Each structure stands twice: as C-alpha cells, then as structure tokens.
C-alpha cells in the first residue's frame, strides 16, 4: 500500500447549518466556521469536510443543489468561501466540499429546462420516461414512496428520483452530463479545495432495464438495494471521474460507499482506487431492515466488534478506510454504540464515552470526527414529531405508524434513529442557545447543553474533549505515529462477550488495545507483559510491567506499548 499525504491526519465533518451562526438568523454559516478555525486547529484537525453550502432550496438540507457554482446566501458568499479556504490553509487545514452528483435539485436550471423541453438537450440530463399505465418500475425511494413522479407540466411523462421528489437523478449514461460534472469538480479544485466527500455515489449506476422486484411492504414497492445489487459497470464512471478530476489535482476523496460488492474494496480504495478512502459503514448497515427503522435492532458490543474486525481484516494491505461513530445521517455515536442507561448514569457516562473514543482512534484508518462528538453530544429526547425537521425521519415515523405502532412507540423509534439527533446546534457553552446563535436556532438545541458544552470541557484535563486531544496527540506523536497509523491490526479475543482487544503491530513496535465494553468489572490475562500504558481512561499509574493479570473497571480502555 502506497503511503499518502493524508494517512496521518485527523478529519472532521462540519454540518454548517448547525455549527456556528454569525449573524443571528439562527442558521450556521461560513463566517461562523471561519471564527472557529482556531478551535479546530487546537483540537488537531487537518482535514475538514463541509456538508453542502451550495445554493439550495434545502429540501434535504443542501443535498438538493440548485447551483453548484454558488454559495447559498443563508450560508454566506463566495468571498466567505475563499476566505475560509485561505484561512484554513494558514492553519494547515485542508477543505473538502461535498460532491452531490447523483441528483440535483428540481430547482436547478437543468431540470427546469428539462421540464420545458423533455426531448431537448436537458431532458437527456435526467431519466425521463413516457407514462404507461404503471410507473416504469417499483423501486422505493430512500425517503419513501416510489422513485417515479410525473414530470411537472407533462402529465404524460415520469422522471426518476431515488431520493426525494425534489432531487431528480442525473443521467450519468449521458456523456454530456458527465462533462458538466467534471467541469464543475475541476472548477472547485482550481479554487483551492483539497478534495471532496462523495455523496450517495453508489446510486449513479442503474440497471439497464427498469426492472421491478417482489414487493417487500404493503405499498407494493421494493427496497432499492435489489436494483443496486444487479447494476453493473459503475467503475467506468468512477474511473473516468478519477482520471479527469481527482488524479490531476492529487485530490483527497472519501466516498459514501455502502454495500460495495464483494472483492471490490480495492477497486474503490486501493492504490489506484476510484477514491482515496471510503467510510466504514459496516456497523452502520448492521441490522438495517427494508421494513423500516422500527424493525431495526439496537446494536450490541459483540456485533459492533464483529463489524469492525471484518473491515479491519479485509482492508489490510488493500487500502485505508475512514472510521466514524456518527455523521449527519446517523444518531449520535455515544447514544447508538453505548448502553443508553449507562450513558445517562454519571458513574459510567464519561468513562464509556472515552472508551468509545479510544476504540475509534485505535483502529487502523483515518479517524473522521463529526461536530460535537469531541464533547460527547447525545441523542435528543424528542417528545413530539413536530420537533423534527428531517424528511427521512418524518417518513420513517409514518412507516412505523402504518406498521401498527402507537404514536409514542413510533416516537421511540425516532428518538433512537433520527438524523436530527446529530443535526442540533453545536453546544459551545452554557449561555442561551448554547452559544450557537443570538437569534432563534433553526432546530432546537439539545436541552442538555448546560451540562454538555465545549466551554465546560476545554479547561478540564479530565474531560472528554481533553481526552480526544490526547488521542489525537498520540496519533501524531513521532514515537508512536508509525504504529498508530500503519500498524497491522490483529485481533486477540474474537469471541469474548463485551470485550475488545487487539494488537497494532509495527515493524519494531507493538501496541495492545483492551476495552472492557460493559459496566461490570472483569479480569483480563495479558497475552504477554506490557512495557507501558500510553493512554487510559482510568488512573493506571500503579500498573506494573511485570503484571500479567489485569483487573479492569467497567468501561476501562487502555492502550499499552508491549
Ligand atoms: C447522502 C447524504 C444524506 C442525503 C442523501 C441524499 O446519504 O449524506 O444526508 O440525504 O445522500 O443526497
Ligand atoms: Ca447565519
């Protein structure tokens, strides 16, 4: 595996609408981000992915773009963007934009022209079909309902949208469309960004035919995964994108790639892969059900470990994944991967959160933090569906009701899985609206902000924030960097209940990571003596290098040098 400039770095995702509002309109913005660059530098961030800030009606919070070359005025101006790139650069921070090219907005000029003249040039930028009795196929869109809707102004035609109906799919089979995309990507790279996070990219290749599959719900529709499994040939598009755009700029790219086919990992993230890296979504996909969120089990430590080990083993020697515990599409990691009762219990909460952080940073790959993760932001105790903004959540609430759940039960499902859990404003301090805005925030602040906020953690050496800084420092420490970044992952206990332990092996250094993933104590026999404790979430100053038997507190995590 070739070494790349970004392997040693730590990355961070900003969800701009909720990061920092500079002008009191309740919406986070670019000047807000610029004002926090010093903070991000202090934390140790060197790659910054900004979720979409392009012009957009915000039907899907910016993932519905109406102008790829413009900044939405709610987020700022192109000048702000240029300042952000320049100021970030001064601090050694690389900026990534979000590349959303499976679809655009129905308010994009291309789609409007397609509606004026479906048989003309722009009609061919989309998938448009003549209306027969039935829509061309029965795929269910990600946000509910079928993927086909009537083309506005043309009752005799359908257009395709695999996401919301305000997100028409772009037709990648059309070389003219692909040229438009490449031109735009290169325009941004010319502007000085370092690369992209690549949205929903797996969807750009459809099956050759509009083929229906057996229905899996009462709605008569089928999960779109059926189609994705049968679609072949995405590599031609992605290879072209790489050759025409990413390679010439040595750009860094991270793909939102779910469910790639077996043996395709190297095609995606190998030395000459389509992308630099991809998020490890194995734990995210675990338990997903085509019935809906209500049918999804809560992930437990052993299943989580199995998912992580699978990816870690598969990628060895092939590429480098990006590790996450949360993002803007997922609930908060500490609420999802830890026992919620223990997170609510002051006796375990901080220790458990630090354990999860230790795990993420000890795995091989690029650690990708999501805003608020570094202070342990948690899921939101939503009490009514009216508090939800997200279109996906609103659909899943209805799906649960349709399946016979009561309103309270459906809400419980939402509290667990809603994307709005991670979209509430960043909790800067204990002042009104958590210091996010002087106005009224577009989405209510999590009521726990008086206790969970950055200001209260920044000076506290024992806080989660300080612990994240220690993990980041360890990754960059010249003495351990080589092993932390490139050391081979080697599991020790693979089947022990609620225990994660593995080695990271470098050429002449070995680290041993042990996590007691439960509130109960346990005794652990070290596979060999350990020289030194590099980091732990409990006081281990009494550790004796001769020691072989180790008594672990609940949620204790430790990184040893062997
Ligand atoms: C990706 C984004 C998500 C968005 C979807 C459609 O999954 O992360 O937020 O809704 O694509 O663009
Ligand atoms: Ca604002």
Short mmCIF file of C-alpha atoms in Angstrom, two decimals, residues 43-323:
data_model
loop_
_atom_site.label_atom_id
_atom_site.label_comp_id
_atom_site.label_asym_id
_atom_site.label_seq_id
_atom_site.Cartn_x
_atom_site.Cartn_y
_atom_site.Cartn_z
CA UNK A 43 -8.19 20.17 18.54
CA UNK A 44 -5.69 18.92 15.95
CA UNK A 45 -7.87 18.77 12.84
CA UNK A 46 -6.17 18.86 9.44
CA UNK A 47 -8.94 17.83 7.06
CA UNK A 48 -12.32 19.50 7.20
CA UNK A 49 -15.35 18.26 5.28
CA UNK A 50 -18.09 20.84 4.98
CA UNK A 51 -21.55 19.42 4.25
CA UNK A 52 -23.24 21.22 1.31
CA UNK A 53 -23.33 25.01 1.30
CA UNK A 54 -24.23 25.42 -2.38
CA UNK A 55 -27.41 27.23 -3.45
CA UNK A 56 -30.28 25.01 -2.46
CA UNK A 57 -33.95 25.10 -1.51
CA UNK A 58 -32.79 22.98 1.48
CA UNK A 59 -35.49 20.35 0.96
CA UNK A 60 -32.85 17.84 2.05
CA UNK A 61 -30.69 20.37 3.89
CA UNK A 62 -28.46 21.24 0.96
CA UNK A 63 -28.23 17.76 -0.55
CA UNK A 64 -30.52 19.20 -3.21
CA UNK A 65 -28.36 21.63 -5.14
CA UNK A 66 -29.80 24.30 -7.42
CA UNK A 67 -26.45 25.88 -8.37
CA UNK A 68 -23.14 24.04 -8.00
CA UNK A 69 -21.17 27.24 -8.60
CA UNK A 70 -22.90 29.37 -6.00
CA UNK A 71 -22.94 29.61 -2.19
CA UNK A 72 -26.40 29.76 -0.69
CA UNK A 73 -26.87 33.27 0.77
CA UNK A 74 -28.01 31.73 4.03
CA UNK A 75 -24.51 30.27 4.41
CA UNK A 76 -22.60 33.30 3.11
CA UNK A 77 -20.92 34.38 -0.10
CA UNK A 78 -18.30 33.04 -2.47
CA UNK A 79 -15.94 35.56 -0.91
CA UNK A 80 -16.54 33.97 2.50
CA UNK A 81 -15.73 30.63 0.93
CA UNK A 82 -12.46 31.95 -0.44
CA UNK A 83 -11.58 33.40 2.95
CA UNK A 84 -12.37 30.06 4.56
CA UNK A 85 -10.08 28.19 2.16
CA UNK A 86 -7.26 30.69 2.70
CA UNK A 87 -7.62 30.90 6.49
CA UNK A 88 -7.85 27.14 6.80
CA UNK A 89 -4.71 26.77 4.71
CA UNK A 90 -2.81 29.09 7.06
CA UNK A 91 -3.66 26.69 9.85
CA UNK A 92 -2.69 23.58 7.94
CA UNK A 93 -6.31 22.57 7.38
CA UNK A 94 -7.50 21.09 4.06
CA UNK A 95 -11.05 21.86 3.00
CA UNK A 96 -13.31 19.25 1.40
CA UNK A 97 -16.57 20.12 -0.28
CA UNK A 98 -19.47 17.72 -0.53
CA UNK A 99 -19.90 16.39 -4.05
CA UNK A 100 -23.57 15.66 -4.63
CA UNK A 101 -23.93 14.48 -8.21
CA UNK A 102 -26.27 11.53 -8.13
CA UNK A 103 -29.00 14.15 -8.28
CA UNK A 104 -29.52 17.89 -8.23
CA UNK A 105 -32.48 19.98 -7.09
CA UNK A 106 -35.69 20.21 -9.09
CA UNK A 107 -34.99 23.95 -8.91
CA UNK A 108 -31.70 23.58 -10.81
CA UNK A 109 -31.82 25.28 -14.21
CA UNK A 110 -31.09 21.95 -15.91
CA UNK A 111 -34.24 20.40 -14.52
CA UNK A 112 -36.32 23.46 -15.27
CA UNK A 113 -35.15 23.36 -18.87
CA UNK A 114 -35.86 19.64 -18.96
CA UNK A 115 -39.41 20.41 -17.92
CA UNK A 116 -39.72 22.99 -20.71
CA UNK A 117 -38.42 20.60 -23.33
CA UNK A 118 -38.18 16.97 -22.19
CA UNK A 119 -36.89 15.83 -25.58
CA UNK A 120 -34.20 18.51 -25.76
CA UNK A 121 -30.63 18.64 -24.50
CA UNK A 122 -31.51 18.99 -20.81
CA UNK A 123 -34.18 16.33 -20.86
CA UNK A 124 -31.30 13.95 -21.51
CA UNK A 125 -29.57 15.08 -18.31
CA UNK A 126 -32.26 13.19 -16.39
CA UNK A 127 -34.15 9.93 -16.59
CA UNK A 128 -37.46 10.73 -18.23
CA UNK A 129 -39.89 8.09 -19.46
CA UNK A 130 -43.31 8.13 -21.13
CA UNK A 131 -46.23 7.34 -18.89
CA UNK A 132 -47.77 3.93 -19.39
CA UNK A 133 -50.40 2.58 -17.03
CA UNK A 134 -47.84 1.89 -14.33
CA UNK A 135 -44.59 3.68 -13.47
CA UNK A 136 -41.61 2.01 -15.20
CA UNK A 137 -40.66 0.04 -12.06
CA UNK A 138 -41.49 -0.39 -8.40
CA UNK A 139 -38.34 0.80 -6.60
CA UNK A 140 -38.98 2.61 -3.34
CA UNK A 141 -37.17 5.90 -2.91
CA UNK A 142 -34.93 6.29 0.14
CA UNK A 143 -37.28 8.82 1.65
CA UNK A 144 -40.48 6.87 0.97
CA UNK A 145 -42.88 6.49 -1.96
CA UNK A 146 -41.97 5.38 -5.47
CA UNK A 147 -38.97 6.68 -7.38
CA UNK A 148 -41.09 7.89 -10.32
CA UNK A 149 -43.11 11.11 -10.31
CA UNK A 150 -44.88 12.98 -13.07
CA UNK A 151 -42.63 15.49 -14.79
CA UNK A 152 -44.02 18.94 -13.91
CA UNK A 153 -46.07 20.27 -16.82
CA UNK A 154 -46.06 16.87 -18.57
CA UNK A 155 -48.76 14.51 -17.32
CA UNK A 156 -47.58 12.06 -19.97
CA UNK A 157 -44.04 11.72 -18.56
CA UNK A 158 -42.26 10.44 -15.48
CA UNK A 159 -38.87 11.40 -14.07
CA UNK A 160 -36.72 9.34 -11.70
CA UNK A 161 -35.64 10.31 -8.19
CA UNK A 162 -34.13 7.71 -5.89
CA UNK A 163 -34.18 10.21 -3.03
CA UNK A 164 -36.83 12.92 -2.52
CA UNK A 165 -39.00 14.09 -5.41
CA UNK A 166 -37.17 17.41 -5.20
CA UNK A 167 -33.93 15.53 -6.01
CA UNK A 168 -34.17 14.32 -9.63
CA UNK A 169 -31.44 11.83 -10.58
CA UNK A 170 -28.82 12.95 -13.07
CA UNK A 171 -28.31 10.65 -16.02
CA UNK A 172 -24.69 9.51 -15.88
CA UNK A 173 -25.13 7.47 -19.05
CA UNK A 174 -25.14 10.76 -20.93
CA UNK A 175 -21.55 11.86 -21.71
CA UNK A 176 -22.63 15.49 -21.91
CA UNK A 177 -23.86 15.37 -18.34
CA UNK A 178 -20.62 13.77 -17.21
CA UNK A 179 -18.66 16.58 -18.87
CA UNK A 180 -20.72 19.12 -16.91
CA UNK A 181 -19.88 17.30 -13.70
CA UNK A 182 -16.15 17.13 -14.43
CA UNK A 183 -16.04 20.80 -15.35
CA UNK A 184 -17.66 21.72 -12.06
CA UNK A 185 -15.43 19.43 -9.97
CA UNK A 186 -12.30 20.87 -11.54
CA UNK A 187 -13.57 24.40 -11.06
CA UNK A 188 -13.74 23.78 -7.31
CA UNK A 189 -10.36 22.09 -7.20
CA UNK A 190 -8.92 25.11 -9.03
CA UNK A 191 -10.34 27.26 -6.28
CA UNK A 192 -8.05 25.57 -3.82
CA UNK A 193 -10.09 22.97 -2.03
CA UNK A 194 -8.24 19.71 -1.41
CA UNK A 195 -10.97 17.32 -2.42
CA UNK A 196 -14.44 16.02 -1.79
CA UNK A 197 -16.65 13.81 0.28
CA UNK A 198 -18.68 12.00 -2.34
CA UNK A 199 -22.36 11.72 -1.69
CA UNK A 200 -24.61 8.75 -2.41
CA UNK A 201 -22.32 7.82 -5.29
CA UNK A 202 -23.25 4.17 -5.43
CA UNK A 203 -26.59 5.18 -6.94
CA UNK A 204 -25.27 6.72 -10.15
CA UNK A 205 -25.35 3.38 -11.99
CA UNK A 206 -28.76 1.89 -12.59
CA UNK A 207 -29.69 -1.46 -14.06
CA UNK A 208 -30.01 -1.47 -17.87
CA UNK A 209 -33.73 -2.02 -17.62
CA UNK A 210 -36.32 -0.53 -15.32
CA UNK A 211 -36.91 -3.84 -13.70
CA UNK A 212 -39.42 -4.46 -10.86
CA UNK A 213 -38.72 -6.77 -7.93
CA UNK A 214 -41.07 -8.52 -5.49
CA UNK A 215 -42.73 -6.01 -3.16
CA UNK A 216 -41.48 -6.05 0.43
CA UNK A 217 -44.11 -3.81 2.07
CA UNK A 218 -47.83 -3.12 1.73
CA UNK A 219 -47.01 -0.19 -0.56
CA UNK A 220 -46.22 -2.66 -3.37
CA UNK A 221 -42.71 -1.24 -3.70
CA UNK A 222 -39.29 -2.82 -3.19
CA UNK A 223 -36.06 -1.81 -1.50
CA UNK A 224 -33.77 -0.10 -3.99
CA UNK A 225 -30.92 -2.36 -2.83
CA UNK A 226 -32.40 -5.00 -5.16
CA UNK A 227 -31.53 -2.82 -8.10
CA UNK A 228 -28.12 -1.75 -6.79
CA UNK A 229 -27.06 -5.36 -6.39
CA UNK A 230 -27.77 -6.04 -10.04
CA UNK A 231 -26.41 -2.82 -11.51
CA UNK A 232 -23.02 -3.37 -13.12
CA UNK A 233 -20.41 -1.08 -14.55
CA UNK A 234 -20.19 1.82 -12.11
CA UNK A 235 -16.41 1.54 -12.35
CA UNK A 236 -16.39 3.10 -15.80
CA UNK A 237 -17.93 6.28 -14.47
CA UNK A 238 -15.87 6.40 -11.32
CA UNK A 239 -12.62 5.66 -13.12
CA UNK A 240 -13.32 8.47 -15.53
CA UNK A 241 -14.10 10.84 -12.67
CA UNK A 242 -10.82 9.92 -11.01
CA UNK A 243 -8.78 10.30 -14.19
CA UNK A 244 -10.36 13.52 -15.32
CA UNK A 245 -10.62 15.28 -11.95
CA UNK A 246 -9.12 13.75 -8.84
CA UNK A 247 -5.81 12.40 -10.12
CA UNK A 248 -4.62 15.56 -11.89
CA UNK A 249 -5.06 17.50 -8.63
CA UNK A 250 -3.87 14.77 -6.27
CA UNK A 251 -7.19 15.37 -4.57
CA UNK A 252 -8.29 13.62 -1.41
CA UNK A 253 -11.67 11.94 -1.73
CA UNK A 254 -13.81 10.00 0.69
CA UNK A 255 -16.70 8.05 -0.74
CA UNK A 256 -20.08 7.50 0.79
CA UNK A 257 -19.97 3.92 -0.39
CA UNK A 258 -22.43 1.45 1.11
CA UNK A 259 -22.52 -2.22 0.31
CA UNK A 260 -19.86 -2.37 -2.35
CA UNK A 261 -19.81 -5.79 -3.92
CA UNK A 262 -17.52 -8.46 -2.59
CA UNK A 263 -13.89 -8.11 -3.65
CA UNK A 264 -14.45 -4.55 -4.81
CA UNK A 265 -12.81 -2.81 -1.86
CA UNK A 266 -9.54 -2.45 -3.70
CA UNK A 267 -11.25 -1.00 -6.77
CA UNK A 268 -12.61 1.73 -4.53
CA UNK A 269 -9.72 2.49 -2.19
CA UNK A 270 -6.69 0.59 -3.43
CA UNK A 271 -3.53 2.34 -4.63
CA UNK A 272 -5.27 3.28 -7.84
CA UNK A 273 -8.80 3.22 -6.46
CA UNK A 274 -11.61 5.49 -7.52
CA UNK A 275 -11.35 7.30 -4.20
CA UNK A 276 -8.69 7.88 -1.57
CA UNK A 277 -10.83 6.25 1.07
CA UNK A 278 -14.40 5.37 1.97
CA UNK A 279 -16.27 5.44 5.24
CA UNK A 280 -16.51 2.14 7.04
CA UNK A 281 -20.28 1.74 7.13
CA UNK A 282 -20.33 -1.91 8.19
CA UNK A 283 -21.52 -1.05 11.72
CA UNK A 284 -24.00 1.48 10.30
CA UNK A 285 -25.54 -1.03 7.94
CA UNK A 286 -25.75 -3.71 10.62
CA UNK A 287 -29.37 -4.62 11.37
CA UNK A 288 -30.87 -2.39 8.65
CA UNK A 289 -34.25 -3.66 7.60
CA UNK A 290 -36.17 -3.00 4.41
CA UNK A 291 -39.28 -2.78 6.59
CA UNK A 292 -38.03 0.46 8.14
CA UNK A 293 -36.36 1.84 11.23
CA UNK A 294 -38.93 0.35 13.55
CA UNK A 295 -37.65 -3.09 12.62
CA UNK A 296 -34.01 -2.33 13.38
CA UNK A 297 -32.44 -3.90 16.47
CA UNK A 298 -30.13 -1.98 18.77
CA UNK A 299 -26.54 -2.87 18.06
CA UNK A 300 -24.67 -4.60 20.88
CA UNK A 301 -20.93 -4.59 21.61
CA UNK A 302 -20.23 -8.04 20.17
CA UNK A 303 -21.93 -7.25 16.87
CA UNK A 304 -20.16 -3.91 16.73
CA UNK A 305 -16.82 -5.62 17.30
CA UNK A 306 -17.55 -8.20 14.59
CA UNK A 307 -18.31 -5.44 12.08
CA UNK A 308 -15.15 -3.52 12.91
CA UNK A 309 -12.95 -6.61 12.81
CA UNK A 310 -14.38 -7.61 9.46
CA UNK A 311 -13.46 -4.30 7.84
CA UNK A 312 -10.10 -4.11 9.58
CA UNK A 313 -9.17 -7.55 8.32
CA UNK A 314 -10.47 -7.03 4.81
CA UNK A 315 -8.70 -3.76 4.20
CA UNK A 316 -5.25 -4.91 5.36
CA UNK A 317 -2.77 -4.28 2.58
CA UNK A 318 -5.52 -3.05 0.26
CA UNK A 319 -6.41 0.41 1.44
CA UNK A 320 -7.30 2.70 4.26
CA UNK A 321 -10.90 3.21 5.43
CA UNK A 322 -12.26 6.26 7.24
CA UNK A 323 -13.61 5.42 10.70
#
